[in-house]
CSV table of C-alpha atoms and ligand atoms in Angstrom, one decimal:
chain,number,residue,atom,x,y,z
A,1,MET,CA,-11.8,-171.8,11.9
A,2,THR,CA,-8.1,-171.6,11.5
A,3,THR,CA,-6.7,-168.1,11.9
A,4,LEU,CA,-3.3,-167.0,10.8
A,5,ALA,CA,-1.2,-163.9,11.4
A,6,SER,CA,1.7,-162.9,9.3
A,7,GLY,CA,4.5,-160.4,8.6
A,8,ILE,CA,6.4,-159.7,5.4
A,9,ALA,CA,9.6,-157.9,4.7
A,10,THR,CA,11.7,-157.5,1.6
A,11,HIS,CA,15.0,-155.7,0.9
A,12,THR,CA,17.4,-155.2,-2.0
A,13,GLY,CA,20.3,-156.0,0.2
A,14,ARG,CA,23.7,-154.2,0.2
A,15,VAL,CA,25.2,-155.3,-3.1
A,16,ARG,CA,22.5,-155.6,-5.7
A,17,ALA,CA,21.1,-152.6,-7.6
A,18,GLU,CA,17.6,-153.9,-7.8
A,19,ASN,CA,15.2,-156.1,-5.8
A,20,GLN,CA,14.1,-159.0,-8.0
A,21,ASP,CA,12.4,-160.8,-5.1
A,22,ASN,CA,8.6,-160.6,-4.7
A,23,GLY,CA,6.4,-161.8,-1.9
A,24,LEU,CA,2.8,-161.9,-0.8
A,25,ALA,CA,1.1,-162.2,2.6
A,26,ASP,CA,-2.6,-162.4,2.2
A,27,GLU,CA,-5.0,-163.8,4.8
A,28,THR,CA,-4.7,-167.4,3.6
A,29,LEU,CA,-2.1,-167.2,0.9
A,30,PHE,CA,1.7,-166.6,1.3
A,31,LEU,CA,4.3,-166.5,-1.4
A,32,VAL,CA,8.0,-165.9,-1.9
A,33,ALA,CA,9.4,-165.6,-5.4
A,34,ASP,CA,13.1,-165.0,-6.2
A,35,GLY,CA,13.4,-163.7,-9.7
A,36,MET,CA,16.4,-164.2,-12.0
A,37,GLY,CA,17.6,-162.9,-15.3
A,38,GLY,CA,19.5,-159.7,-16.1
A,39,HIS,CA,18.1,-156.2,-16.3
A,40,THR,CA,14.6,-156.1,-15.1
A,41,GLY,CA,13.7,-159.7,-16.2
A,42,GLY,CA,13.9,-161.3,-12.7
A,43,ALA,CA,11.7,-158.7,-11.1
A,44,ILE,CA,9.2,-159.1,-13.9
A,45,ALA,CA,9.1,-162.9,-13.6
A,46,SER,CA,8.6,-163.0,-9.8
A,47,GLY,CA,6.0,-160.2,-10.2
A,48,ILE,CA,4.1,-162.2,-12.8
A,49,VAL,CA,3.8,-165.1,-10.4
A,50,VAL,CA,2.8,-163.0,-7.4
A,51,ASP,CA,0.2,-161.1,-9.5
A,52,TYR,CA,-1.1,-164.3,-10.9
A,53,PHE,CA,-1.7,-165.9,-7.5
A,54,ARG,CA,-3.1,-162.7,-6.0
A,55,ASP,CA,-5.6,-161.9,-8.9
A,56,GLN,CA,-6.5,-165.3,-10.3
A,57,VAL,CA,-6.5,-167.8,-7.4
A,58,ASP,CA,-9.4,-167.7,-5.0
A,59,SER,CA,-10.7,-171.2,-4.2
A,60,LEU,CA,-7.7,-173.1,-3.0
A,61,SER,CA,-7.0,-176.8,-2.8
A,62,VAL,CA,-3.7,-178.7,-3.4
A,63,ALA,CA,-4.8,-179.2,-7.0
A,64,ASP,CA,-5.5,-175.4,-7.3
A,65,VAL,CA,-2.1,-174.4,-6.0
A,66,ILE,CA,-0.3,-176.8,-8.3
A,67,ASP,CA,-2.5,-175.8,-11.3
A,68,ALA,CA,-1.9,-172.1,-10.6
A,69,THR,CA,1.8,-172.8,-10.5
A,70,HIS,CA,1.7,-174.4,-13.9
A,71,ARG,CA,-0.4,-171.5,-15.2
A,72,ALA,CA,2.0,-168.9,-13.7
A,73,ASN,CA,4.9,-170.8,-15.4
A,74,ALA,CA,3.0,-170.5,-18.7
A,75,ALA,CA,2.4,-166.8,-18.1
A,76,ILE,CA,6.2,-166.1,-17.7
A,77,ILE,CA,6.9,-168.1,-20.9
A,78,ALA,CA,4.2,-166.1,-22.7
A,79,ALA,CA,5.7,-162.9,-21.6
A,80,VAL,CA,9.1,-163.9,-23.0
A,81,ASP,CA,7.4,-164.9,-26.3
A,82,ASP,CA,5.9,-161.3,-26.4
A,83,ASP,CA,9.2,-159.7,-25.6
A,84,PRO,CA,12.3,-161.7,-26.5
A,85,THR,CA,14.6,-159.3,-24.7
A,86,LEU,CA,13.3,-160.9,-21.5
A,87,ARG,CA,14.6,-164.3,-22.6
A,88,GLY,CA,16.3,-166.1,-19.7
A,89,MET,CA,14.1,-164.7,-17.0
A,90,GLY,CA,12.6,-167.1,-14.4
A,91,THR,CA,11.7,-167.3,-10.8
A,92,THR,CA,11.6,-169.6,-7.8
A,93,LEU,CA,8.3,-170.0,-6.0
A,94,CYS,CA,7.3,-171.1,-2.5
A,95,VAL,CA,3.7,-171.1,-1.5
A,96,LEU,CA,2.0,-171.6,1.8
A,97,ALA,CA,-1.8,-171.7,1.5
A,98,LEU,CA,-4.6,-172.4,4.1
A,99,VAL,CA,-7.1,-174.7,2.5
A,100,GLU,CA,-10.3,-174.8,4.5
A,101,GLY,CA,-12.5,-177.9,4.8
A,102,GLU,CA,-15.1,-178.9,7.3
A,103,GLY,CA,-13.1,-179.4,10.4
A,104,ASP,CA,-10.3,-180.5,8.1
A,105,ASP,CA,-8.2,-177.4,7.5
A,106,ARG,CA,-4.8,-177.9,6.0
A,107,LEU,CA,-1.7,-175.8,5.2
A,108,ILE,CA,-0.6,-176.6,1.7
A,109,ILE,CA,3.1,-176.0,0.9
A,110,THR,CA,4.5,-176.1,-2.6
A,111,ASN,CA,8.0,-175.4,-3.9
A,112,VAL,CA,9.9,-174.9,-7.1
A,113,GLY,CA,13.5,-173.7,-6.9
A,114,ASP,CA,15.7,-172.8,-3.9
A,115,SER,CA,13.6,-170.5,-1.8
A,116,ARG,CA,12.6,-172.3,1.4
A,117,VAL,CA,9.8,-173.0,3.8
A,118,TYR,CA,10.7,-173.6,7.4
A,119,HIS,CA,8.5,-175.0,10.1
A,120,PHE,CA,9.1,-173.7,13.7
A,121,LYS,CA,7.5,-176.0,16.3
A,122,ASP,CA,8.3,-176.5,20.0
A,123,SER,CA,11.2,-174.1,19.6
A,124,GLU,CA,12.8,-176.2,16.8
A,125,LEU,CA,13.3,-175.1,13.3
A,126,GLU,CA,13.0,-177.6,10.4
A,127,GLN,CA,13.3,-177.0,6.7
A,128,ILE,CA,10.3,-178.5,4.9
A,129,THR,CA,11.2,-177.8,1.3
A,130,GLU,CA,14.0,-179.4,-0.6
A,131,ASP,CA,16.2,-177.0,-2.6
A,132,HIS,CA,16.2,-177.5,-6.3
A,133,SER,CA,19.8,-176.4,-6.8
A,134,LEU,CA,22.9,-178.2,-8.2
A,135,VAL,CA,24.8,-177.8,-5.0
A,136,GLU,CA,22.0,-179.2,-2.8
A,137,THR,CA,21.6,-182.1,-5.2
A,138,LEU,CA,25.2,-183.0,-4.9
A,139,ARG,CA,25.1,-182.6,-1.1
A,140,ARG,CA,22.1,-184.9,-0.9
A,141,GLU,CA,23.9,-187.5,-3.0
A,142,GLY,CA,26.9,-187.3,-0.6
A,143,ARG,CA,29.2,-185.8,-3.2
A,144,LEU,CA,29.7,-182.6,-1.3
A,145,THR,CA,29.9,-182.1,2.5
A,146,GLU,CA,27.8,-179.6,4.4
A,147,ASP,CA,30.7,-177.1,4.5
A,148,GLU,CA,31.6,-177.5,0.9
A,149,ALA,CA,28.0,-177.0,-0.1
A,150,ALA,CA,27.6,-173.9,2.1
A,151,ASN,CA,30.6,-172.2,0.4
A,152,HIS,CA,30.3,-173.6,-3.1
A,153,PRO,CA,30.8,-171.0,-5.8
A,154,GLN,CA,28.0,-172.5,-7.9
A,155,ARG,CA,25.4,-172.2,-5.2
A,156,ASN,CA,23.3,-170.1,-7.6
A,157,ILE,CA,22.8,-172.8,-10.2
A,158,LEU,CA,19.2,-174.1,-10.0
A,159,THR,CA,17.9,-177.4,-11.3
A,160,ARG,CA,14.2,-176.3,-11.3
A,161,ALA,CA,12.5,-172.9,-11.7
A,162,LEU,CA,9.4,-171.3,-13.3
A,163,GLY,CA,9.6,-169.7,-16.7
A,164,ILE,CA,12.3,-172.0,-18.2
A,165,ASP,CA,10.3,-174.9,-19.6
A,166,THR,CA,6.6,-175.5,-20.4
A,167,LYS,CA,6.9,-178.4,-18.0
A,168,VAL,CA,7.8,-178.0,-14.3
A,169,LEU,CA,7.7,-180.4,-11.4
A,170,VAL,CA,6.1,-179.0,-8.3
A,171,ASP,CA,6.8,-180.4,-4.8
A,172,ASP,CA,4.0,-180.3,-2.4
A,173,TRP,CA,3.3,-181.0,1.3
A,174,ALA,CA,0.2,-180.8,3.5
A,175,MET,CA,0.4,-179.9,7.2
A,176,LEU,CA,-2.1,-179.7,10.0
A,177,PRO,CA,-2.4,-176.2,11.4
A,178,PHE,CA,-1.6,-176.2,15.1
A,179,ALA,CA,-1.8,-173.1,17.2
A,180,GLY,CA,1.6,-171.9,18.2
A,181,ASP,CA,3.3,-173.2,15.0
A,182,ARG,CA,5.2,-170.7,12.9
A,183,TYR,CA,6.2,-170.9,9.3
A,184,VAL,CA,8.9,-168.9,7.5
A,185,LEU,CA,9.1,-168.5,3.7
A,186,CYS,CA,12.3,-166.9,2.5
A,187,SER,CA,14.6,-166.4,-0.5
A,188,ASP,CA,18.2,-167.5,-0.4
A,189,GLY,CA,19.2,-164.0,0.5
A,190,LEU,CA,18.2,-164.9,4.1
A,191,PHE,CA,19.6,-168.4,4.7
A,192,ASN,CA,22.9,-167.7,2.9
A,193,GLU,CA,23.6,-164.9,5.4
A,194,VAL,CA,21.8,-166.0,8.6
A,195,SER,CA,22.3,-169.5,10.1
A,196,GLU,CA,19.3,-171.6,11.0
A,197,ASN,CA,20.3,-171.3,14.7
A,198,GLU,CA,20.0,-167.5,14.4
A,199,ILE,CA,16.7,-167.8,12.5
A,200,ALA,CA,15.3,-170.0,15.3
A,201,GLY,CA,16.6,-167.5,17.9
A,202,VAL,CA,14.7,-164.7,16.3
A,203,LEU,CA,11.5,-166.8,16.2
A,204,ARG,CA,11.9,-167.6,19.9
A,205,ARG,CA,12.6,-164.0,20.8
A,206,LEU,CA,10.0,-162.1,18.8
A,207,ALA,CA,6.4,-163.2,19.0
A,208,ASP,CA,5.1,-160.6,16.6
A,209,PRO,CA,5.4,-162.0,13.0
A,210,GLN,CA,6.1,-158.6,11.5
A,211,GLU,CA,8.8,-157.8,14.0
A,212,ALA,CA,10.4,-161.2,13.4
A,213,ALA,CA,10.4,-160.7,9.6
A,214,ASP,CA,12.0,-157.3,9.9
A,215,GLU,CA,14.6,-158.6,12.3
A,216,LEU,CA,15.5,-161.5,10.0
A,217,VAL,CA,16.0,-159.1,7.0
A,218,ARG,CA,18.1,-156.8,9.3
A,219,LEU,CA,20.3,-159.8,10.2
A,220,ALA,CA,20.7,-160.8,6.6
A,221,ASN,CA,22.0,-157.3,5.8
A,222,GLU,CA,24.3,-157.4,8.8
A,223,GLY,CA,25.6,-160.7,7.5
A,224,GLY,CA,26.6,-159.2,4.2
A,225,GLY,CA,23.4,-158.6,2.3
A,226,ARG,CA,24.9,-160.0,-0.9
A,227,ASP,CA,21.5,-160.8,-2.4
A,228,ASN,CA,17.9,-159.6,-2.3
A,229,ILE,CA,16.2,-160.8,0.9
A,230,THR,CA,12.5,-161.6,1.3
A,231,VAL,CA,10.9,-163.1,4.5
A,232,VAL,CA,7.3,-164.0,5.2
A,233,VAL,CA,6.5,-165.2,8.8
A,234,VAL,CA,3.2,-166.9,9.2
A,235,ASP,CA,1.8,-167.8,12.7
A,236,VAL,CA,-1.1,-170.2,13.4
A,237,VAL,CA,-2.9,-168.2,16.1
A,238,ASP,CA,-6.1,-170.2,16.3
A,239,ASP,CA,-6.6,-173.8,15.2
A,240,ASP,CA,-10.2,-174.3,16.4
A,241,GLY,CA,-9.0,-176.4,19.3
A,242,ARG,CA,-7.0,-178.9,17.2
A,243,ALA,CA,-3.9,-178.7,19.4
A,244,GLU,CA,-6.0,-179.3,22.6
A,245,ARG,CA,-7.9,-182.2,21.0
A,246,ALA,CA,-4.6,-183.8,19.9
A,247,ALA,CA,-3.2,-183.4,23.4
A,248,ALA,CA,-6.4,-184.9,24.9
A,249,LEU,CA,-6.3,-187.8,22.4
A,250,GLN,CA,-2.7,-188.5,23.4
A,251,GLU,CA,-3.6,-188.5,27.1
A,252,LYS,CA,-6.6,-190.8,26.3
A,253,ALA,CA,-4.3,-193.1,24.3
A,254,ALA,CA,-1.8,-193.2,27.1
A,255,GLY,CA,-4.6,-194.0,29.5
A,256,GLU,CA,-5.8,-196.9,27.3
A,257,ARG,CA,-2.3,-198.3,27.1
A,258,LEU,CA,-2.2,-198.2,30.9
A,259,ALA,CA,-5.5,-199.9,31.2
A,260,GLU,CA,-4.5,-202.6,28.8
A,261,HIS,CA,-1.3,-203.2,30.7
A,262,HIS,CA,-3.4,-203.7,33.9
A,263,SER,CA,-5.9,-206.0,32.3
A,264,SER,CA,-3.3,-208.3,30.9
A,265,VAL,CA,-2.6,-209.6,34.4
A,266,PRO,CA,-5.5,-212.0,34.9
A,267,ASP,CA,-6.8,-212.6,38.3
A,268,SER,CA,-9.8,-214.6,39.3
A,269,ALA,CA,-11.8,-211.5,40.2
A,270,ALA,CA,-11.2,-209.9,36.8
A,271,VAL,CA,-12.2,-213.2,35.1
A,272,SER,CA,-15.5,-213.5,36.9
A,273,ALA,CA,-16.2,-209.8,36.4
A,274,ALA,CA,-15.6,-210.1,32.7
A,275,LEU,CA,-17.8,-213.1,32.2
A,276,PRO,CA,-21.5,-212.6,32.2
A,277,THR,CA,-23.3,-215.4,33.8
A,278,ASP,CA,-25.8,-215.4,30.9
A,279,ALA,CA,-23.2,-215.0,28.2
A,280,GLY,CA,-25.5,-216.6,25.6
A,281,SER,CA,-28.1,-213.9,25.8
A,282,SER,CA,-26.0,-210.9,26.1
A,283,VAL,CA,-23.2,-211.7,23.7
A,284,ASP,CA,-24.9,-210.4,20.6
A,285,ASP,CA,-25.1,-207.0,22.1
A,286,GLU,CA,-21.6,-207.0,23.5
A,287,PRO,CA,-19.2,-209.0,21.3
A,288,ALA,CA,-16.3,-207.1,22.8
A,289,ARG,CA,-16.9,-208.8,26.1
A,290,VAL,CA,-16.6,-212.2,24.5
A,291,GLU,CA,-13.2,-211.3,23.0
A,292,ARG,CA,-12.1,-210.0,26.3
A,293,ALA,CA,-13.3,-213.2,28.1
A,294,GLY,CA,-11.3,-215.2,25.5
A,295,MET,CA,-8.1,-213.6,26.8
A,296,PHE,CA,-8.5,-215.2,30.1
A,297,SER,CA,-8.0,-218.8,31.3
A,298,LEU,CA,-9.4,-221.9,29.8
A,299,ALA,CA,-11.4,-222.4,32.9
A,300,ALA,CA,-13.6,-219.6,31.7
A,301,LEU,CA,-14.6,-221.5,28.5
A,302,PRO,CA,-17.5,-223.5,29.8
A,303,ALA,CA,-19.3,-220.3,30.5
A,304,VAL,CA,-19.1,-219.2,26.9
A,305,THR,CA,-21.7,-220.9,24.7
A,306,TRP,CA,-21.0,-222.4,21.2
A,307,ARG,CA,-23.1,-219.5,19.8
A,308,ALA,CA,-20.7,-217.0,21.2
A,309,LEU,CA,-17.7,-218.8,19.8
A,310,LEU,CA,-19.3,-219.1,16.4
A,311,PHE,CA,-20.1,-215.4,16.5
A,312,ALA,CA,-16.5,-214.5,17.4
A,313,ALA,CA,-15.2,-216.7,14.6
A,314,VAL,CA,-17.5,-215.0,12.1
A,315,VAL,CA,-16.3,-211.6,13.3
A,316,VAL,CA,-12.6,-212.7,12.9
A,317,VAL,CA,-13.3,-213.9,9.3
A,318,VAL,CA,-15.1,-210.7,8.4
A,319,ILE,CA,-12.3,-208.6,9.7
A,320,ALA,CA,-9.7,-210.7,7.9
A,321,VAL,CA,-11.6,-210.4,4.6
A,322,ALA,CA,-11.9,-206.6,5.1
A,323,ILE,CA,-8.2,-206.3,5.8
A,324,GLY,CA,-7.3,-208.5,2.9
A,325,SER,CA,-9.4,-206.4,0.4
A,326,PHE,CA,-8.0,-203.2,1.8
A,327,VAL,CA,-4.4,-204.4,1.3
A,328,ALA,CA,-5.4,-205.5,-2.2
A,329,TYR,CA,-6.9,-202.1,-2.9
A,330,ALA,CA,-3.8,-200.3,-1.5
A,331,ARG,CA,-1.2,-202.6,-3.1
A,332,ASN,CA,-2.6,-204.5,-6.1
A,333,SER,CA,-2.7,-201.6,-8.4
A,334,TYR,CA,-0.1,-199.8,-10.4
A,335,TYR,CA,0.4,-196.3,-11.7
A,336,VAL,CA,2.8,-194.5,-14.0
A,337,GLY,CA,4.5,-191.7,-12.2
A,338,ILE,CA,7.7,-189.8,-11.7
A,339,ASP,CA,10.8,-190.7,-9.6
A,340,GLY,CA,13.2,-187.8,-9.7
A,341,THR,CA,13.8,-187.2,-13.4
A,342,GLU,CA,12.6,-190.6,-14.7
A,343,VAL,CA,9.2,-192.0,-15.5
A,344,VAL,CA,8.6,-195.2,-13.5
A,345,ILE,CA,5.9,-197.7,-12.8
A,346,TYR,CA,4.8,-197.7,-9.2
A,347,LYS,CA,3.0,-200.5,-7.3
A,348,GLY,CA,0.4,-199.0,-5.0
A,349,ARG,CA,-1.7,-195.9,-5.2
A,350,PRO,CA,-0.4,-192.3,-5.9
A,351,GLY,CA,0.7,-190.9,-2.5
A,352,GLY,CA,0.1,-194.3,-0.8
A,353,VAL,CA,-2.9,-195.4,1.2
A,354,LEU,CA,-2.5,-195.1,5.0
A,355,TRP,CA,0.6,-197.0,5.9
A,356,PHE,CA,0.9,-198.7,2.5
A,357,ASP,CA,3.5,-196.7,0.6
A,358,GLU,CA,3.9,-197.1,-3.1
A,359,THR,CA,7.0,-198.8,-4.3
A,360,ILE,CA,8.8,-198.6,-7.6
A,361,GLU,CA,8.0,-201.7,-9.6
A,362,GLU,CA,9.8,-200.9,-12.9
A,363,ARG,CA,11.9,-198.2,-14.3
A,364,THR,CA,11.2,-197.1,-17.9
A,365,GLY,CA,14.3,-195.2,-18.8
A,366,ILE,CA,12.1,-192.4,-20.1
A,367,ALA,CA,13.3,-189.0,-19.0
A,368,VAL,CA,10.7,-186.7,-17.6
A,369,ILE,CA,12.0,-183.9,-19.9
A,370,ASP,CA,11.0,-186.1,-22.9
A,371,VAL,CA,7.3,-186.5,-21.8
A,372,PRO,CA,5.0,-184.6,-24.2
A,373,ASP,CA,3.2,-181.7,-22.5
A,374,SER,CA,-0.2,-183.4,-23.2
A,375,ARG,CA,0.7,-186.3,-20.9
A,376,PHE,CA,2.8,-184.5,-18.4
A,377,VAL,CA,0.2,-183.3,-15.9
A,378,GLN,CA,-1.5,-186.7,-15.9
A,379,ILE,CA,1.8,-188.5,-15.2
A,380,GLU,CA,2.9,-186.0,-12.6
A,381,ALA,CA,-0.3,-186.8,-10.7
A,382,GLY,CA,0.1,-190.5,-11.3
A,383,HIS,CA,-1.7,-192.4,-14.1
A,384,THR,CA,-3.4,-195.3,-12.4
A,385,SER,CA,-3.7,-198.7,-14.1
A,386,GLY,CA,-5.4,-201.9,-12.9
A,387,SER,CA,-2.6,-204.2,-13.7
A,388,ILE,CA,1.1,-204.2,-14.5
A,389,ASP,CA,0.3,-205.0,-18.1
A,390,GLU,CA,-1.9,-202.0,-18.4
A,391,ALA,CA,0.8,-199.8,-17.0
A,392,ARG,CA,3.3,-201.3,-19.4
A,393,ALA,CA,1.0,-200.6,-22.3
A,394,TYR,CA,0.6,-197.0,-21.2
A,395,VAL,CA,4.4,-196.6,-21.0
A,396,SER,CA,4.9,-198.2,-24.4
A,397,ALA,CA,2.3,-195.9,-26.0
A,398,LEU,CA,4.1,-193.0,-24.3
A,399,SER,CA,7.4,-194.2,-25.6
A,400,ASP,CA,6.0,-194.5,-29.2
A,401,GLU,CA,4.6,-191.0,-28.9
A,402,ILE,CA,7.9,-189.6,-27.8
A,403,GLU,CA,9.7,-191.4,-30.7
A,404,GLN,CA,7.2,-190.0,-33.2
A,405,LEU,CA,7.5,-186.5,-31.8
A,406,GLY,CA,11.3,-186.9,-32.1
A,407,THR,CA,11.2,-188.0,-35.8
A,408,GLU,CA,8.6,-185.5,-36.7
A,409,GLY,CA,10.0,-182.2,-35.4
A,410,GLY,CA,13.3,-183.2,-33.9
A,411,ALA,CA,12.2,-180.9,-31.1
A,412,VAL,CA,12.7,-183.4,-28.4
A,413,PRO,CA,16.1,-183.0,-26.9
A,414,THR,CA,17.9,-186.3,-26.6
A,415,THR,CA,20.8,-185.0,-24.7
A,416,LEU,CA,20.9,-182.7,-21.7
A,417,PRO,CA,20.9,-179.0,-22.4
A,418,GLU,CA,24.3,-177.5,-21.7
A,419,VAL,CA,24.5,-175.0,-18.8
A,420,PRO,CA,22.8,-172.1,-20.5
A,421,THR,CA,25.3,-169.3,-20.9
A,422,THR,CA,24.4,-167.3,-17.8
A,423,ASP,CA,23.4,-163.8,-18.5
A,424,PRO,CA,26.7,-161.9,-18.6
A,425,VAL,CA,25.2,-158.9,-16.8
A,426,ALA,CA,23.8,-160.9,-13.9
A,427,PRO,CA,26.0,-159.5,-11.1
A,428,THR,CA,26.2,-162.6,-9.0
A,429,SER,CA,26.8,-165.1,-11.7
A,430,THR,CA,30.0,-166.8,-10.9
A,431,VAL,CA,29.9,-169.4,-13.7
A,432,ALA,CA,31.8,-168.4,-16.8
A,433,PRO,CA,29.6,-169.1,-19.9
A,434,GLY,CA,30.7,-172.4,-21.4
A,435,ASP,CA,32.8,-173.4,-18.4
A,436,PRO,CA,33.5,-177.1,-19.1
A,437,ASP,CA,33.3,-178.1,-15.4
A,438,ALA,CA,29.9,-176.6,-15.1
A,439,SER,CA,28.4,-178.7,-17.9
A,440,THR,CA,29.9,-181.9,-16.6
A,441,THR,CA,28.6,-181.6,-13.1
A,442,ILE,CA,25.0,-181.2,-14.0
A,443,PRO,CA,23.2,-184.2,-12.6
A,444,VAL,CA,21.7,-186.6,-15.2
A,445,GLY,CA,18.2,-185.7,-15.9
A,446,ALA,CA,18.4,-182.1,-14.6
A,447,THR,CA,15.7,-180.4,-16.5
A,448,THR,CA,16.8,-176.8,-16.3
A,449,THR,CA,19.9,-175.1,-15.2
A,450,ILE,CA,19.9,-171.5,-14.5
A,451,SER,CA,21.8,-169.0,-12.5
A,452,VAL,CA,20.0,-166.9,-9.9
B,1,MN,MN1,18.2,-164.9,-4.4
């Protein structure tokens, strides 16, 4: 059984009047949600998400976490419908969940928005999640340097959040839990004030997860405390021997490589040892020895009977056919999925199969934002088709449906939404409503733009 230990700390910071962050550290479920929206809206939105996960989600799988995220999103939108004064509220959400299977435990991580999940392993800190913010998008595209991004006045503009649209893209990762690994979930109030080096330093210094979480919040306040700060530290304390097994496997693999290296130098003693004198009778039981014998000199051939050779040939053909059909399975199928903000046709299987990654076969020009709700979840997961023609037919039906929706209600936006006028009371909003620069820098296809 995988066992986790955790610590959680949250603080209003030194500038804000209210803490709109929310967090959760349960035995197997950990969340950070950074709410946004003036007055109490932000705190309500992040509270809805945390309550939803705590009260409604018990059996966890990747699909459960993603599904719960969509439902929590719908719950925020429903709350706004009930009380229009809450309009504009939303929240980020990071989830770390332990999903237990038989000897197959996984840590599932999902993310929407610019809160982060870090992985601390072998004393190194690595950011797992990708920030869904305008500035990070521009930095990834090389249009801003690291320094420009770190000090950009529009750091608070998000490209994805919960509570803004009925559709939301959820990023997910699966990690193997290894004893000694630590995870940090945090809102931007931490990493905007405390460098990653400092965060790693605290994790090296303080073994207790609660002490580490408290110390990180203290450092964020010391660094300025300009935003709410929430930190969850999760430690893998027992992994059911996984780390030891992995180490043993590595040693075994190293040993095998060594043995191979030695056996590749043929000498007469090795040849005679490898060749059974009665190869014909023993070969059916031990085909491996025939292959091994084949590696050696031609002089060994007379000892191998024609039956053994035929057997080896059949084995080779069977393996070749198996590999061929596996490749066909992995590659000769198509699915309609999402690349960034566009619907595309992939060749391969959703998520790839072993080392066969899917590749983009055709772009459709259909923006994700235009996809009808009824088809969205299916396409996000990847709609599999047997052939490229089937995939094209699906896309064409999708495109017809979008066109029809467009002419019926005119509800489908054909242009990007402008930067929503940020809530004038939001104390950290640095973008003036209607700022022309702001609306021109939104990346094409950005689905939502909100100010944290
Ligand atoms: Mn924040």
